[in-house]
Amino acid sequence: MRIHLNSNAAARDLPAPAWIDPHLSLRRAELARREMQAWPGYAPTPLVRLSGLADALGLGAIWFKDEGSRFGLGSFKALGGAYAAGLAILRRLRELGLASPATTLDEIRAGRFAGVVSGLTLATATDGNHGKSVAWGARMYGARSRIYLHRNVNAVREAAIRDLGAEIVRVPGNYDDSVRAARADADENGFLIISDTSYDGYVETPADVMQGYTLMLDEALADPAVRPTHVFVQAGVGALAAAVAGHLWQRLGPGRPRVIVVEAEAANCLYRSAEAGRAVVVEGDHPTIMAGLACGEVSMLAWQILETAADAFVTVADSDAKAAMRRLYRPSGSDPSIVAGESGAAGLAGLLAAAGSEAAREQLALDRDAAILLIGTEADSDPDSFDRIVGRERPQAAE
Ligand SMILES: Cc1ncc(COP(=O)(O)O)c(C=O)c1O
């Protein structure tokens, strides 16, 4: 494990800065919550208390928000891309003069603009989970989707996206190359890009994606007993971590929890950006089993927020992620067994690594008063890999 304490982090007794408001706000969080709660199949995901694990680590409490069952899509990403898809369609309808400021997303879902919406194409690059969300959202709002996959996205993930009705485009190169390919095609053909990564001049949709993620926190904090002192949150481009850090700060104000961003060693763009004090690109293929975290370029908006709202950046190895998956699947004491994929268990991998270091415990105040929130961002997105890592045996399908 490597740890970088963020000396640029704002003091935790300050209120959330007003400049975050145009991107993430409590008012927009409420709109997002109302829309997503109206989607077919909505149910809050479980918030599991892992008391056995907290005791074993000498901590006060650990809560694990298990997103594996979210809308039947297997990950928290079901929230962001699909919600941003709806808002992008609404904006396009307004640009076309077809929708008024009063038009709502449920009118689109109900098919009021079906003639136009069915001709719109939503496009995005993905390493799996975000693309599933956009494809699913496109279908729910009645539009088409075109999803760009880089060379390392496996066939299981591709099939899951295709099954949601998306057209798949394979791109040679890494994730960042697929982002560029999607962008170029969209510019040429008028597709609506639904990216979770923001860059110069492209902020609104990534902010919508992040606002969609905040539903998880609304659900978790609905129980007043759940008041975390720390969040260990895994990051690829950083949108999830920034949504968590920004929303908790806005919601809980001064005295906000410490936010510790956890990345894969091989894709540590936020860690390196924090060290350098500016956004840094990590070139190459980013080989890691934590597929959702294999990103070399930070999202610009996410970086802006994390630069002041994250207290530390931690990197973990694949072996740490495997150990965390096993620990969740075969828990000690009376904790329930949890199925969390490689990226889903990464936040816990960061916590285990930090809790195992005397220096890090001291630096991060990981003690008996610490109440940790973890987000289990995915279930077993790649079931065969999960079986191999945790030693799970599943009945073979009949011939
Ligand atoms: C399962 C999972 N966890 C975490 C993340 C990280 O999210 P972000 O890229 O917003 O940092 C991803 C991103 O794809 C993911 O798929």
Coordinates of C-alpha atoms and ligand atoms in Angstrom, one line a residue:
M1 CA 0.0 0.0 0.0
R2 CA 1.1 3.6 -0.6
I3 CA -0.5 6.5 1.1
H4 CA -0.4 10.2 0.3
L5 CA -1.9 12.6 2.8
N6 CA -3.5 15.5 1.0
S7 CA -2.0 18.7 2.4
N8 CA -4.4 20.6 0.1
A9 CA -7.5 19.2 1.8
A10 CA -9.8 21.8 3.3
A11 CA -10.1 21.7 7.1
R12 CA -12.9 19.4 8.1
D13 CA -14.6 22.0 10.3
L14 CA -15.3 24.2 7.3
P15 CA -18.7 24.2 5.4
A16 CA -18.7 22.9 1.8
P17 CA -17.5 25.5 -0.6
A18 CA -20.2 27.2 -2.7
W19 CA -18.3 26.6 -6.0
I20 CA -19.4 22.9 -5.8
D21 CA -23.1 23.9 -6.0
P22 CA -23.5 24.4 -9.8
H23 CA -22.3 20.8 -10.2
L24 CA -23.6 19.0 -7.1
S25 CA -26.1 20.3 -4.7
L26 CA -28.6 19.1 -2.2
R27 CA -31.5 20.5 -4.3
R28 CA -30.3 18.5 -7.3
A29 CA -29.7 15.5 -5.1
E30 CA -33.4 15.6 -4.2
L31 CA -34.5 15.8 -7.8
A32 CA -32.2 12.9 -8.7
R33 CA -33.6 10.8 -5.8
R34 CA -37.2 11.4 -6.8
E35 CA -36.6 10.5 -10.4
M36 CA -34.6 7.3 -9.6
Q37 CA -37.1 6.1 -7.0
A38 CA -39.7 6.3 -9.7
W39 CA -37.8 3.9 -12.0
P40 CA -39.2 0.4 -12.4
G41 CA -37.7 -2.0 -9.9
Y42 CA -36.4 0.6 -7.5
A43 CA -35.4 -0.7 -4.1
P44 CA -32.8 0.7 -1.7
T45 CA -29.7 -1.5 -1.6
P46 CA -28.7 -3.1 1.7
L47 CA -26.4 -1.3 4.2
V48 CA -24.7 -4.2 6.0
R49 CA -23.0 -3.7 9.3
L50 CA -19.8 -5.7 9.6
S51 CA -19.3 -5.8 13.4
G52 CA -17.1 -8.9 13.3
L53 CA -14.7 -7.2 10.9
A54 CA -14.7 -3.9 12.8
D55 CA -13.8 -5.7 16.0
A56 CA -11.1 -7.7 14.3
L57 CA -9.6 -4.4 13.0
G58 CA -10.0 -2.5 16.3
L59 CA -12.5 0.0 14.8
G60 CA -15.8 1.2 16.1
A61 CA -18.1 0.3 13.1
I62 CA -18.0 -0.7 9.5
W63 CA -21.0 -0.3 7.2
F64 CA -20.9 -1.8 3.7
K65 CA -23.4 -0.4 1.2
D66 CA -23.8 -3.3 -1.1
E67 CA -24.7 -2.1 -4.6
G68 CA -24.6 -5.6 -6.2
S69 CA -28.4 -5.7 -6.5
R70 CA -28.9 -2.2 -7.9
F71 CA -31.7 -2.4 -10.6
G72 CA -30.6 -5.9 -11.5
L73 CA -27.5 -4.4 -13.2
G74 CA -24.9 -5.5 -10.7
S75 CA -23.3 -2.2 -9.8
F76 CA -23.8 1.3 -8.5
K77 CA -23.2 2.6 -12.0
A78 CA -26.9 1.8 -12.7
L79 CA -27.6 5.2 -11.1
G80 CA -25.2 7.7 -12.7
G81 CA -25.2 6.9 -16.5
A82 CA -28.9 6.2 -16.7
Y83 CA -29.9 9.3 -14.8
A84 CA -27.5 11.5 -16.9
A85 CA -29.0 9.9 -20.0
G86 CA -32.5 11.1 -19.1
L87 CA -31.2 14.6 -18.5
A88 CA -29.3 14.7 -21.7
I89 CA -32.4 13.7 -23.7
L90 CA -34.4 16.4 -21.8
R91 CA -31.8 19.1 -22.7
R92 CA -31.8 18.0 -26.4
L93 CA -35.7 18.2 -26.4
R94 CA -35.4 21.7 -25.0
E95 CA -32.8 22.7 -27.6
L96 CA -35.2 21.5 -30.3
G97 CA -38.0 23.6 -28.7
L98 CA -40.1 20.5 -28.0
A99 CA -39.8 20.5 -24.2
S100 CA -40.5 23.4 -21.9
P101 CA -38.7 24.2 -18.6
A102 CA -41.6 22.4 -16.9
T103 CA -41.1 19.1 -18.8
T104 CA -40.1 16.2 -16.5
L105 CA -38.2 13.0 -17.0
D106 CA -41.2 10.9 -16.3
E107 CA -43.0 12.4 -19.3
I108 CA -40.1 11.2 -21.4
R109 CA -40.2 7.8 -19.8
A110 CA -43.9 7.7 -20.5
G111 CA -43.2 8.1 -24.2
R112 CA -44.6 11.6 -24.7
F113 CA -41.7 12.5 -27.1
A114 CA -41.2 9.0 -28.4
G115 CA -41.1 10.0 -32.1
V116 CA -38.1 12.2 -31.6
V117 CA -36.4 10.3 -28.7
S118 CA -36.3 7.0 -30.6
G119 CA -34.1 8.8 -33.2
L120 CA -31.5 9.9 -30.6
T121 CA -28.3 7.9 -30.0
L122 CA -26.5 8.0 -26.6
A123 CA -22.9 7.1 -26.8
T124 CA -20.2 6.4 -24.3
A125 CA -16.9 4.6 -23.6
T126 CA -16.8 2.2 -20.8
D127 CA -14.9 -0.7 -19.2
G128 CA -18.3 -2.3 -18.5
N129 CA -20.5 -1.0 -15.8
H130 CA -21.0 2.6 -16.9
G131 CA -21.9 1.3 -20.5
K132 CA -24.5 -1.0 -19.0
S133 CA -26.1 1.9 -17.2
V134 CA -26.2 4.1 -20.3
A135 CA -27.6 1.3 -22.4
W136 CA -30.2 0.5 -19.8
G137 CA -31.1 4.2 -19.4
A138 CA -31.4 4.7 -23.1
R139 CA -33.8 1.8 -23.3
M140 CA -35.8 3.1 -20.4
Y141 CA -36.2 6.6 -21.9
G142 CA -36.8 5.2 -25.4
A143 CA -33.5 6.2 -27.1
R144 CA -30.7 4.1 -28.8
S145 CA -27.2 3.5 -27.5
R146 CA -23.8 3.0 -29.0
I147 CA -21.2 1.8 -26.5
Y148 CA -17.4 1.9 -27.1
L149 CA -15.2 -0.8 -25.6
H150 CA -11.4 -0.9 -25.4
R151 CA -9.4 -4.0 -26.1
N152 CA -9.3 -5.3 -22.5
V153 CA -13.0 -5.4 -21.9
N154 CA -13.9 -9.0 -21.7
A155 CA -16.6 -10.9 -23.6
V156 CA -18.9 -11.4 -20.5
R157 CA -19.1 -7.6 -20.0
E158 CA -19.7 -7.0 -23.8
A159 CA -22.5 -9.5 -23.9
A160 CA -24.2 -7.9 -20.8
I161 CA -24.2 -4.5 -22.6
R162 CA -25.4 -5.9 -25.9
D163 CA -28.2 -7.7 -24.1
L164 CA -29.5 -4.3 -23.1
G165 CA -30.0 -3.4 -26.7
A166 CA -26.8 -1.4 -27.3
E167 CA -24.7 -1.3 -30.5
I168 CA -21.1 -2.2 -29.6
V169 CA -18.0 -0.6 -31.1
R170 CA -14.6 -2.2 -30.3
V171 CA -11.7 0.2 -30.1
P172 CA -8.0 -0.7 -30.3
G173 CA -6.1 0.8 -27.4
N174 CA -7.0 1.5 -23.7
Y175 CA -9.9 3.1 -21.9
D176 CA -8.8 6.6 -22.7
D177 CA -8.5 5.7 -26.4
S178 CA -12.1 4.5 -26.3
V179 CA -13.2 7.8 -24.7
R180 CA -11.6 9.7 -27.6
A181 CA -13.2 7.4 -30.2
A182 CA -16.7 7.9 -28.7
R183 CA -16.2 11.6 -28.6
A184 CA -15.0 11.8 -32.3
D185 CA -18.0 9.8 -33.5
A186 CA -20.4 11.8 -31.5
D187 CA -19.1 15.1 -32.9
E188 CA -19.5 13.7 -36.4
N189 CA -22.9 12.1 -36.0
G190 CA -24.7 14.3 -33.4
F191 CA -24.8 11.5 -30.8
L192 CA -25.3 12.6 -27.2
I193 CA -22.2 11.7 -25.2
I194 CA -23.0 10.3 -21.7
S195 CA -19.5 10.2 -20.2
D196 CA -18.7 9.9 -16.5
T197 CA -15.4 11.7 -17.3
S198 CA -15.4 15.5 -17.5
Y199 CA -12.9 17.4 -19.6
D200 CA -12.5 21.0 -20.6
G201 CA -15.9 22.2 -21.9
Y202 CA -17.7 19.0 -20.9
V203 CA -18.9 19.2 -17.4
E204 CA -22.7 19.1 -17.3
T205 CA -23.3 15.4 -18.0
P206 CA -20.5 14.1 -15.8
A207 CA -21.9 16.3 -13.0
D208 CA -25.4 14.6 -13.6
V209 CA -23.7 11.2 -13.4
M210 CA -22.1 12.2 -10.1
Q211 CA -25.4 13.5 -8.8
G212 CA -27.1 10.2 -9.7
Y213 CA -24.6 8.4 -7.5
T214 CA -25.6 10.4 -4.4
L215 CA -28.8 8.4 -4.1
M216 CA -26.6 5.7 -2.4
L217 CA -25.7 8.2 0.3
D218 CA -29.3 9.4 0.8
E219 CA -30.2 5.8 1.4
A220 CA -27.3 5.1 3.7
L221 CA -27.8 8.3 5.8
A222 CA -31.6 7.8 6.1
D223 CA -30.8 5.9 9.3
P224 CA -29.7 8.6 11.7
A225 CA -27.5 6.0 13.5
V226 CA -25.3 5.9 10.4
R227 CA -22.9 8.8 10.7
P228 CA -19.5 7.8 9.3
T229 CA -16.3 9.4 10.5
H230 CA -14.4 7.9 7.5
V231 CA -15.2 6.8 3.9
F232 CA -12.8 4.6 2.0
V233 CA -14.0 5.0 -1.6
Q234 CA -12.5 3.3 -4.7
A235 CA -11.7 5.4 -7.8
G236 CA -11.2 5.0 -11.5
V237 CA -11.7 8.5 -13.0
G238 CA -12.8 9.7 -9.6
A239 CA -16.5 10.6 -10.3
L240 CA -17.8 8.3 -7.5
A241 CA -15.2 9.5 -5.0
A242 CA -15.9 13.1 -5.8
A243 CA -19.7 12.6 -5.6
V244 CA -19.2 10.9 -2.2
A245 CA -16.8 13.6 -0.9
G246 CA -18.9 16.5 -2.2
H247 CA -22.3 15.2 -1.2
L248 CA -21.3 14.2 2.3
W249 CA -19.7 17.6 2.8
Q250 CA -22.8 19.4 1.6
R251 CA -25.0 17.1 3.6
L252 CA -23.1 16.9 6.9
G253 CA -21.3 20.2 6.8
P254 CA -18.5 21.1 9.2
G255 CA -17.3 17.9 10.8
R256 CA -17.6 16.0 7.5
P257 CA -16.1 12.5 7.4
R258 CA -12.5 11.9 6.3
V259 CA -12.5 10.7 2.7
I260 CA -9.8 8.3 1.7
V261 CA -9.6 7.6 -2.1
V262 CA -8.5 4.1 -3.0
E263 CA -7.0 3.3 -6.4
A264 CA -5.4 0.3 -8.1
E265 CA -1.6 0.7 -8.0
A266 CA -1.5 0.2 -11.8
A267 CA -4.0 3.0 -12.5
N268 CA -3.1 5.6 -9.8
C269 CA -3.9 8.8 -11.6
L270 CA -5.5 10.5 -8.6
Y271 CA -2.7 9.5 -6.3
R272 CA -0.1 10.9 -8.7
S273 CA -2.2 14.0 -9.3
A274 CA -2.4 14.6 -5.6
E275 CA 1.4 14.2 -5.3
A276 CA 2.0 16.5 -8.2
G277 CA -0.7 19.1 -7.2
R278 CA -2.2 19.0 -10.7
A279 CA -4.0 16.5 -12.9
V280 CA -1.5 13.9 -14.1
V281 CA -2.1 11.2 -16.8
V282 CA -0.9 7.7 -16.3
E283 CA -0.1 6.2 -19.7
G284 CA -0.3 2.6 -20.8
D285 CA -2.7 -0.3 -20.3
H286 CA -3.2 -0.2 -16.5
P287 CA -3.1 -3.9 -16.0
T288 CA -5.2 -4.7 -12.9
I289 CA -8.0 -7.1 -12.0
M290 CA -9.9 -4.1 -10.7
A291 CA -11.4 -3.5 -14.2
G292 CA -13.6 -0.6 -13.1
L293 CA -10.6 1.3 -11.7
A294 CA -8.3 0.9 -14.7
C295 CA -8.3 4.5 -15.8
G296 CA -5.3 6.7 -16.4
E297 CA -6.9 10.0 -16.8
V298 CA -8.8 11.8 -14.0
S299 CA -12.2 13.4 -14.6
M300 CA -11.5 17.2 -14.5
L301 CA -14.5 18.0 -12.3
A302 CA -13.8 15.0 -10.0
W303 CA -10.2 16.2 -9.6
Q304 CA -11.3 19.7 -8.8
I305 CA -13.5 18.4 -6.0
L306 CA -11.1 15.8 -4.6
E307 CA -8.2 18.2 -4.6
T308 CA -9.9 19.9 -1.6
A309 CA -12.4 17.3 -0.3
A310 CA -10.2 14.2 -0.1
D311 CA -8.0 13.7 2.9
A312 CA -5.8 10.9 1.6
F313 CA -5.1 8.9 -1.5
V314 CA -4.2 5.2 -1.1
T315 CA -3.1 2.6 -3.7
V316 CA -3.6 -1.1 -3.4
A317 CA -2.3 -4.1 -5.3
D318 CA -4.4 -6.8 -7.0
S319 CA -3.5 -9.2 -4.2
D320 CA -5.1 -6.7 -1.7
A321 CA -8.3 -6.7 -3.7
K322 CA -8.4 -10.5 -3.8
A323 CA -7.8 -10.6 0.0
A324 CA -10.7 -8.2 0.5
M325 CA -13.0 -10.2 -1.7
R326 CA -12.2 -13.4 0.3
R327 CA -12.7 -11.6 3.6
L328 CA -16.2 -10.4 2.5
Y329 CA -17.2 -13.8 1.0
R330 CA -15.9 -15.9 3.9
P331 CA -16.4 -13.5 6.9
S332 CA -15.3 -14.1 10.4
G333 CA -17.7 -14.0 13.3
S334 CA -21.4 -13.5 12.6
D335 CA -21.0 -11.1 9.7
P336 CA -23.0 -12.1 6.6
S337 CA -21.2 -13.3 3.5
I338 CA -21.1 -10.7 0.7
V339 CA -20.3 -11.2 -3.0
A340 CA -18.2 -8.2 -4.1
G341 CA -16.2 -8.1 -7.3
E342 CA -12.6 -6.9 -7.8
S343 CA -13.5 -3.2 -8.0
G344 CA -16.4 -3.6 -5.5
A345 CA -14.0 -4.8 -2.7
A346 CA -11.3 -2.2 -3.4
G347 CA -12.5 0.2 -0.8
L348 CA -12.2 -2.5 1.8
A349 CA -8.8 -3.4 0.4
G350 CA -7.7 0.2 1.1
L351 CA -9.1 0.0 4.7
L352 CA -7.4 -3.3 5.4
A353 CA -4.1 -2.0 4.2
A354 CA -4.4 1.2 6.2
A355 CA -5.6 -0.5 9.3
G356 CA -2.6 -2.9 9.1
S357 CA -0.1 0.0 9.2
E358 CA 0.6 1.6 12.6
A359 CA 1.6 4.9 10.9
A360 CA -1.5 5.0 8.7
R361 CA -3.8 4.2 11.7
E362 CA -2.3 7.2 13.5
Q363 CA -2.4 9.5 10.5
L364 CA -6.0 8.7 9.6
A365 CA -7.4 8.3 13.2
L366 CA -8.4 4.7 12.6
D367 CA -9.3 3.7 16.2
R368 CA -12.2 2.5 18.3
D369 CA -14.1 5.7 17.6
A370 CA -13.8 5.3 13.8
A371 CA -17.1 4.5 12.0
I372 CA -16.2 3.5 8.4
L373 CA -18.5 3.6 5.4
L374 CA -17.5 1.4 2.4
I375 CA -19.3 1.2 -0.9
G376 CA -19.5 -2.3 -2.4
T377 CA -19.7 -0.8 -5.9
E378 CA -20.3 -4.1 -7.8
A379 CA -21.2 -7.8 -7.3
D380 CA -19.4 -10.5 -9.3
S381 CA -19.4 -8.7 -12.7
D382 CA -17.1 -11.5 -13.9
P383 CA -18.5 -14.6 -12.1
D384 CA -15.7 -17.0 -13.3
S385 CA -13.0 -14.8 -12.0
F386 CA -14.9 -14.4 -8.7
D387 CA -15.1 -18.2 -8.4
R388 CA -11.4 -18.6 -8.9
I389 CA -10.4 -15.8 -6.5
V390 CA -12.7 -16.8 -3.5
G391 CA -12.9 -20.5 -4.3
R392 CA -16.7 -20.5 -4.8
E393 CA -18.3 -23.5 -6.3
R394 CA -21.4 -23.1 -8.4
P395 CA -23.6 -25.8 -9.8
Q396 CA -22.7 -26.4 -13.5
A397 CA -25.4 -25.5 -16.0
A398 CA -27.1 -28.6 -17.4
E399 CA -25.8 -29.7 -20.8
Ligands
LIG1 C1 -17.4 -1.4 -9.9 C2 -16.8 0.0 -9.9 N1 -16.3 0.5 -8.8 C3 -15.8 1.8 -8.8 C4 -15.6 2.5 -10.0 C5 -14.9 3.8 -10.0 O1 -15.7 4.9 -10.4 P1 -15.1 6.2 -11.0 O2 -14.6 5.8 -12.4 O3 -16.2 7.2 -11.0 O4 -14.0 6.6 -10.1 C6 -16.1 1.9 -11.2 C7 -15.9 2.6 -12.5 O5 -16.2 2.1 -13.5 C8 -16.7 0.6 -11.2 O6 -17.1 0.0 -12.3

